[in-house]
C-alpha positions as a printed Julia matrix, in Angstrom:
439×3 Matrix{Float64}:
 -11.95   44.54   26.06
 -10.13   41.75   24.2
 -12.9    42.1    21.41
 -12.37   45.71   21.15
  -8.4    45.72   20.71
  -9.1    42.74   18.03
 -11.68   44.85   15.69
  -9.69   47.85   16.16
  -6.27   46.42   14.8
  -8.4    44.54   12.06
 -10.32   47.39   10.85
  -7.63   49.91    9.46
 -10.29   52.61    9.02
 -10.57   52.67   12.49
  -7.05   52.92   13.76
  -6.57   55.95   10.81
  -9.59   57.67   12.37
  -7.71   57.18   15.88
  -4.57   58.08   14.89
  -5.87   61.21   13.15
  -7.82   62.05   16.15
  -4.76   61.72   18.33
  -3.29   63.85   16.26
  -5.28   66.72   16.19
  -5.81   66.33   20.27
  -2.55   66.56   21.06
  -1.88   69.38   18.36
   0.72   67.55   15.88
  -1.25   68.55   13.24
  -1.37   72.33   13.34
  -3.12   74.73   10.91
  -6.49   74.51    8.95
  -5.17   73.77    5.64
  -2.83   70.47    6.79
  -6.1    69.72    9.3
  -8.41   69.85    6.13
  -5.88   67.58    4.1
  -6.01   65.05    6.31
  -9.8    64.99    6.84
  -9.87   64.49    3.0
  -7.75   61.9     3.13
  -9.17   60.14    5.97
 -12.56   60.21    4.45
 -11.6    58.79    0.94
  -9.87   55.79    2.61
 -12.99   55.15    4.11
 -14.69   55.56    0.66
 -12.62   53.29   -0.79
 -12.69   50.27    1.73
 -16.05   50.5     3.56
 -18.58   48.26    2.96
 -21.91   49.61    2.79
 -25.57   48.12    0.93
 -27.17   51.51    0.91
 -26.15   55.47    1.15
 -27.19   56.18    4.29
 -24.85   53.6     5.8
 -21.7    55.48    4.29
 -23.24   58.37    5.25
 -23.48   57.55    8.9
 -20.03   56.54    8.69
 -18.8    59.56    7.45
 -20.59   61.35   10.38
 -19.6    59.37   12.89
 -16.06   59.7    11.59
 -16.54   63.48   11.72
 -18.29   63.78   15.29
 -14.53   61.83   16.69
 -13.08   64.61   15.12
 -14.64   67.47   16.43
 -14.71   65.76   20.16
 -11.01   65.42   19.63
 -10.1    69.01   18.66
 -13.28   70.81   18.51
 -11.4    74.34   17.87
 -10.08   73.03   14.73
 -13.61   73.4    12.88
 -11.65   73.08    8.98
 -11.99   69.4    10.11
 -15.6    69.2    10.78
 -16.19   71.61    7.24
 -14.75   69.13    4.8
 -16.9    66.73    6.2
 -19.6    68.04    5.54
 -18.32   69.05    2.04
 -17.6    65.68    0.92
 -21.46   64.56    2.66
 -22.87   67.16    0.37
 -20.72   65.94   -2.64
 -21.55   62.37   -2.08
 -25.33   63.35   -2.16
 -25.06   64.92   -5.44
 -23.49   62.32   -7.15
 -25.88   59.7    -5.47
 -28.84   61.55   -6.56
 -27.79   62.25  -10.79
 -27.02   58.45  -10.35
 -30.33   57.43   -9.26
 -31.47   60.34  -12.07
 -30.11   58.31  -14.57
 -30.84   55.41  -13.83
 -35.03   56.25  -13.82
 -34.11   58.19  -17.05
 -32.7    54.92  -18.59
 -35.85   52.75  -17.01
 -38.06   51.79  -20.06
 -41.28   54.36  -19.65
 -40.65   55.75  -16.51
 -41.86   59.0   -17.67
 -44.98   59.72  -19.35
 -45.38   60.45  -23.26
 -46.91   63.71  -23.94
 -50.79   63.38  -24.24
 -52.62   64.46  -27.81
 -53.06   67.97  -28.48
 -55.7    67.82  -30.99
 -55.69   68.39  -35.13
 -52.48   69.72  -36.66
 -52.29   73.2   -37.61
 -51.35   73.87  -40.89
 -48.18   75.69  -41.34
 -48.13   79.15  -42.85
 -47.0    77.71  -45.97
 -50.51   76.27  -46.77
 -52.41   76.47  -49.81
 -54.91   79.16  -49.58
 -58.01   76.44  -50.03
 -57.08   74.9   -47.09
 -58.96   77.22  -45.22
 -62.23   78.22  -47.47
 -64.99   75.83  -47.67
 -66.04   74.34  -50.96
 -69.88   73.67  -50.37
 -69.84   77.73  -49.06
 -68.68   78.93  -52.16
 -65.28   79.49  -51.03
 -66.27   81.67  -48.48
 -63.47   82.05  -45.97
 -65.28   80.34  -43.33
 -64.81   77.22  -41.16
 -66.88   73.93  -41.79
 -68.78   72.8   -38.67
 -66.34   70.19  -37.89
 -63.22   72.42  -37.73
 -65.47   74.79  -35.61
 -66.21   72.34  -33.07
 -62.19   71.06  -32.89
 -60.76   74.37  -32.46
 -63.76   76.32  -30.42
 -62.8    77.7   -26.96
 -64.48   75.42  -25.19
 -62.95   72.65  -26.95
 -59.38   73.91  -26.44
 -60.54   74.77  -22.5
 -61.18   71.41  -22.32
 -58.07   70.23  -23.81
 -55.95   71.98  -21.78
 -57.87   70.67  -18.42
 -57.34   67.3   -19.99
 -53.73   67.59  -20.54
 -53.14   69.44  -16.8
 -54.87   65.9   -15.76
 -52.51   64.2   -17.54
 -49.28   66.15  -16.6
 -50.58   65.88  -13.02
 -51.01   62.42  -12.8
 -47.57   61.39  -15.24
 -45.72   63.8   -12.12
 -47.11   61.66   -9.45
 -45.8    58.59  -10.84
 -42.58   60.01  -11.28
 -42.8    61.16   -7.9
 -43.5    57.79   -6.66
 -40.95   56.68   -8.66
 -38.16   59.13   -7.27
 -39.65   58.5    -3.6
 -39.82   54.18   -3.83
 -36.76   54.24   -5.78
 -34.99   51.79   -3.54
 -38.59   49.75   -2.32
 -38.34   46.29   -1.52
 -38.77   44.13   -5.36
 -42.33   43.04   -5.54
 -43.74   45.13   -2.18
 -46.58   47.31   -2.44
 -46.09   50.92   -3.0
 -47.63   53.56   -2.07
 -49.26   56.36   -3.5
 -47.85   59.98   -2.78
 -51.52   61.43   -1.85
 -50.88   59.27    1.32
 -53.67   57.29    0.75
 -53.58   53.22    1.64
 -54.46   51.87   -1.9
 -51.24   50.27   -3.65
 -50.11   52.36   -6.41
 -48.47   50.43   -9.94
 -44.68   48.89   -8.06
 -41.5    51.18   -9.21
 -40.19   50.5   -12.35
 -36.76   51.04  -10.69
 -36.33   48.91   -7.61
 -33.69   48.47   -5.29
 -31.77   45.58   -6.62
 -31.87   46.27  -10.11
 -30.42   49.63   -9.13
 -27.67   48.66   -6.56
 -26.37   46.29   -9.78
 -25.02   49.43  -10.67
 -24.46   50.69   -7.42
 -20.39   49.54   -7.49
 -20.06   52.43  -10.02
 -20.89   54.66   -7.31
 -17.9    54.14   -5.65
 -14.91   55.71   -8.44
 -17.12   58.52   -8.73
 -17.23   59.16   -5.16
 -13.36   58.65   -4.49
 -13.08   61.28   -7.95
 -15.1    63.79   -6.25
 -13.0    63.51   -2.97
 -10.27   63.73   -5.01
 -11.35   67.19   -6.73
 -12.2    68.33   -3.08
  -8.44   67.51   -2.62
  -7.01   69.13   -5.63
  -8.65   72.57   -4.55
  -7.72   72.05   -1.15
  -3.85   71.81   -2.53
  -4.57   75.01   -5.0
  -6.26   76.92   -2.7
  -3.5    79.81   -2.14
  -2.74   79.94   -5.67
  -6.37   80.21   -6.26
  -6.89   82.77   -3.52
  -3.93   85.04   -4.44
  -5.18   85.64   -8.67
  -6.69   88.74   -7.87
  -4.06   89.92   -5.28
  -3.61   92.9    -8.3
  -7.08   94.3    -7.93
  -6.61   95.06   -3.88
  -3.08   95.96   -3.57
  -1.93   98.9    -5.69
   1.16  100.47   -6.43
   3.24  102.34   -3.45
   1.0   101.2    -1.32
   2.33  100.23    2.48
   0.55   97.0     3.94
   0.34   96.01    6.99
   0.16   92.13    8.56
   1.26   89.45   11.15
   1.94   86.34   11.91
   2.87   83.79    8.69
  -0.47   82.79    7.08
   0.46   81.23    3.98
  -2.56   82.52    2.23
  -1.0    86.03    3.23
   2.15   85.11    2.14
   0.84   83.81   -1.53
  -1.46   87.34   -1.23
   1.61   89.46   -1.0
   4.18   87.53   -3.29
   1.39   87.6    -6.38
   0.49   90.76   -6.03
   3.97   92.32   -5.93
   4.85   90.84   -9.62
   2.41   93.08  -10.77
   2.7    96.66   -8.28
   5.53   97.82   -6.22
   4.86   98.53   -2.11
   6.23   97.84    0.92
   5.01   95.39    3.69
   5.03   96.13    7.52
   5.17   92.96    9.71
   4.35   92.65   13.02
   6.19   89.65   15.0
   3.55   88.66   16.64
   4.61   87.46   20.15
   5.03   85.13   21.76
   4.91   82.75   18.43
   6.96   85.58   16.65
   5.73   84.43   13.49
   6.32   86.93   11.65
  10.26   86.4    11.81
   9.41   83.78    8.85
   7.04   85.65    7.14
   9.38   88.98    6.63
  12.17   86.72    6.2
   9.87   84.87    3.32
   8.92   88.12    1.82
  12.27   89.81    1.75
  13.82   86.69    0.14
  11.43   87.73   -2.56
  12.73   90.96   -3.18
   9.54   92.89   -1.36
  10.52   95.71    0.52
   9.83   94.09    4.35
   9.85   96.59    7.51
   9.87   94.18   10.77
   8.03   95.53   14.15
   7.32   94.98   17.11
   3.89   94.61   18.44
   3.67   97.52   20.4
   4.1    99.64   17.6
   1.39   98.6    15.34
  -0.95  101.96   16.59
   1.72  104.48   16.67
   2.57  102.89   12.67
  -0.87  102.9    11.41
  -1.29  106.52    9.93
   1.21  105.82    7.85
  -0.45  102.44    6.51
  -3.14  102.52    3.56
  -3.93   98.8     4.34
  -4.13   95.69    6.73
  -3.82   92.12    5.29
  -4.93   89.43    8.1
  -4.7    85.54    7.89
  -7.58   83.67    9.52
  -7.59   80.25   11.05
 -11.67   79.81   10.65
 -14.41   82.18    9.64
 -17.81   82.07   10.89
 -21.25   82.08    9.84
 -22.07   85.54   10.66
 -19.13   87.13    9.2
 -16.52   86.55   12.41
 -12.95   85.11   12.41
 -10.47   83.0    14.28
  -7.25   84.41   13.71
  -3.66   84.34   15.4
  -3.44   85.62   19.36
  -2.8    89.89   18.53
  -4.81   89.83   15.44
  -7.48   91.56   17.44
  -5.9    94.62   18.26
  -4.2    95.31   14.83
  -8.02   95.0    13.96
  -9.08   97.72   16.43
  -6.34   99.85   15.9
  -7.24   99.89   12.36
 -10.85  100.8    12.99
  -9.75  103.75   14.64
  -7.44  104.87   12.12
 -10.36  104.14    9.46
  -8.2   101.3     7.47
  -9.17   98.78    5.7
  -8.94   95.06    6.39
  -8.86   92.44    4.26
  -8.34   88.88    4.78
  -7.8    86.59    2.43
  -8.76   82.84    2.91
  -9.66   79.84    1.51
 -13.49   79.2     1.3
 -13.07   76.01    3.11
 -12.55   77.83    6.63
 -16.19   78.7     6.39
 -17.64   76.91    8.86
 -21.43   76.99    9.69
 -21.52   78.26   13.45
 -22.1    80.99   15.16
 -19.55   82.82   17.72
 -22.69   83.05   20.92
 -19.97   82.89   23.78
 -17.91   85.27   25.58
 -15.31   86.37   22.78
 -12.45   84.32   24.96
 -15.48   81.3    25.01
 -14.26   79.87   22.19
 -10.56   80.44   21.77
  -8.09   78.03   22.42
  -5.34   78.51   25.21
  -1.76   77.54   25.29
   0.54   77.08   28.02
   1.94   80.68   29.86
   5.61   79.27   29.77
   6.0    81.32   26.12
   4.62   84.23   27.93
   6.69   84.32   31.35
   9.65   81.91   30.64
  10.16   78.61   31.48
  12.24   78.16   34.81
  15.93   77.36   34.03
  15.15   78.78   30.1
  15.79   82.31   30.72
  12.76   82.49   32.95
  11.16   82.76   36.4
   8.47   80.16   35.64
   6.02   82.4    37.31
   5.1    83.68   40.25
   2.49   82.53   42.78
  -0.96   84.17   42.28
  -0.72   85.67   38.79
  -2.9    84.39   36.3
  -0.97   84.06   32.51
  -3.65   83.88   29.27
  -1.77   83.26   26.65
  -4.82   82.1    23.51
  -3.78   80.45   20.21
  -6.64   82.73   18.4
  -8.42   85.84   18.74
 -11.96   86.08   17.65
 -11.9    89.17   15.15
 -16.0    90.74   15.18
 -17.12   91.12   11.78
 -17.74   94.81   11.71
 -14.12   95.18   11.84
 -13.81   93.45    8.86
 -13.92   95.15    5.51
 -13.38   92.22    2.82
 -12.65   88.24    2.44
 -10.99   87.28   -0.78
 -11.43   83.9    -1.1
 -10.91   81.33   -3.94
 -14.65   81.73   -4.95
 -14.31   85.47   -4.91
 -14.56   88.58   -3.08
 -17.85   89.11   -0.45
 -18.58   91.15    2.39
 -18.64   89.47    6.05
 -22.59   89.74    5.51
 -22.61   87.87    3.1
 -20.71   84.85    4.25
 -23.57   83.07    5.54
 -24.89   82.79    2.27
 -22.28   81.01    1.04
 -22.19   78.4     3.81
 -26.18   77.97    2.78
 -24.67   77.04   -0.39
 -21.52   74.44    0.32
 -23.27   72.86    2.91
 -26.31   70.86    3.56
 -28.71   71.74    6.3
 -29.14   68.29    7.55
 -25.17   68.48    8.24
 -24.75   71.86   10.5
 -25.29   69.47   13.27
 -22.91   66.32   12.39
């Protein structure tokens, strides 16, 4: 036990991954955005100070790092995305470094093989092609006959496939014993047992340059970061193209996506904005405050009045905490039914987000499986706070999220651009690597 207390207090990556995980279990850190920051963080101190001899190592690191994280707080899945964002990102630039450094290893790839006689340009003298001992009949001599025949060039061809085939399978064994032992046999990549020439790259001649790795890795994280930081500014540039003029928009709680949404959009048309207050958080106090602050017409409502107001509203704006592979959403507790009432009234919704919320799972519970609960003392009162602090036999749900189906979404505008819920497990196909679904 000793031993343990010791490496934890000398290894500082380890108390930051505790302290973070502490964190997020006992719900200091609150929202995907400041959850995703932190990951980032987290991640390139780890970068920076661990000590690793291959790849793999720092990516089983960065996993293991990311598997505390999800067992601490496994309904904050923002976490568990950057993670595998930064996996995928070290990958890439792990790979165009070992690309480079075959492309810079004297003849690692073969020349190109001998095509046969030179064809005379179009330029050429018209004697070039008539034999003299035919009279200068326009006819080939023997010799050019047999060079440039259809055999001959069949032949040619077969020759150079040969070649092409057998210059890729040393480059293949190349790529695939990059990082072989110095001086150990290697294998061929039919499979077969018979040694194949050693790789002209080998592990220690490559791992020389290795230390270079590790600015380019802490850069990347760093871009990761940067978009992280930009992401409602990034978001809210085409705010103009969805809201238009006199419109009257509908929303609750205080995303600050939302809140970005709304405040760029209004610079360019003129509506009005209809906030919910979304009990019992009653978020939405901040957000009409923010919003009329800024001059944007704000209308404050209850909850309770969201159906009997939606005929009059030509849009709904929601916030989401995490979106899904198959098009779903986490969003704040009431979300949900400003979602149904708007499929009944036929109105649109649209939520904008950052594409970092896009997290590769898939929503296979009961729709309360996977939402987070809070205490009830918001709900009934706290005794000697103004309330009865409950009475015996009545159960209190009170969730942090609602899970939003997608077919009562219309649109996500994100900071990669606009796609249908349909679509969104596409993109996730595309940020993420499959080996990481399942950190």
């Amino acid at each position: 036990m000793a031993a343990d207390v010791t490496t934890t207090q000398a290894d500082p990556n380890t108390r930051l991954t505790d302290t973070l995980c502490t964190s997020l279990r006992r719900r200091q850190i609150v929202g995907s955005l400041n959850v995703a920051l932190a990951t980032a963080a987290l991640v390139q101190s780890i970068v920076r100070s661990a000590k690793y001899s291959t790849i793999d190592e720092l990516l089983a690191l960065i996993k293991s790092v990311g598997r505390k994280l999800i067992e601490a707080n496994p309904k904050e899945l923002a976490a568990a995305n950057i993670i595998r964002r930064i996996l995928r990102l070290i990958r890439e630039e792990y790979r165009a470094a070992a690309a480079r450094q075959i492309d810079s290893a004297p003849n690692s790839v073969p020349s190109t093989p001998f095509m046969g006689p030179s064809t005379p340009g179009l330029n050429a003298p018209l004697d070039h092609y008539l034999n003299a001992s035919n009279g200068g009949q326009y006819f080939p001599s023997t010799q050019a006959s047999r060079q440039t025949s259809l055999s001959n060039f069949v032949a040619m061809r077969h020759s150079r496939a040969q070649m092409e085939k057998s210059g890729a399978e040393g480059y293949s064994a190349n790529t695939v014993n990059l990082f072989a032992s110095p001086g150990g046999p290697v294998r061929s990549s039919s499979g077969s047992g018979t040694p194949a020439q050693p790789s002209r790259v080998d592990s220690d001649e490559f791992m020389k340059h290795s230390a270079k790795l590790k600015p380019l890795l802490v850069q990347a994280i760093d871009e990761v970061v940067g978009e992280l930081e930009t992401t409602h500014e990034d978001v809210a540039k085409g705010a103009r193209e969805h809201i238009h003029s006199s419109e009257i928009i509908l929303t609750m709680g205080h995303s600050r996506t939302v809140e970005f949404f709304l405040k760029q959009a209004y610079k360019d048309r003129k509506f009005t904005v209809v906030v919910a207050e979304s009990a019992p958080s009653y978020l939405g106090h901040s957000l009409a405050s923010s919003l009329s602050s800024s001059g944007i017409p704000t209308l404050l409502i209850p909850d309770s009045s969201i159906h009997a107001l939606l005929p009059r509203v030509t849009k709904v704006i929601l916030g989401a905490h995490s979106v899904l592979a198959n098009g779903g959403l986490f969003a704040l507790s009431g979300s949900l039914g400003c979602a149904l009432a708007a499929k009944e009234h036929a109105k649109p919704v649209v939520v904008p987000t950052g594409q970092f919320k896009f997290a590769p799972a898939w929503n296979l519970y009961h729709e309360y499986g996977a939402v987070d609960f809070q205490g009830p003392g918001a709900v009934i009162g706290e005794l000697g706070k103004g309330g009865g602090g409950g009475t015996e036999g009545v159960e209190v749900v009170n969730p942090y999220y609602d899970y939003i189906r997608p077919e009562l979404i219309n649109l996500f505008v994100t900071n990669e651009g606009d796609h249908p819920p349909s679509y969104i497990y596409r993109l996730m196909k595309e940020a993420y690597d499959d080996e990481d679904v399942e950190l």
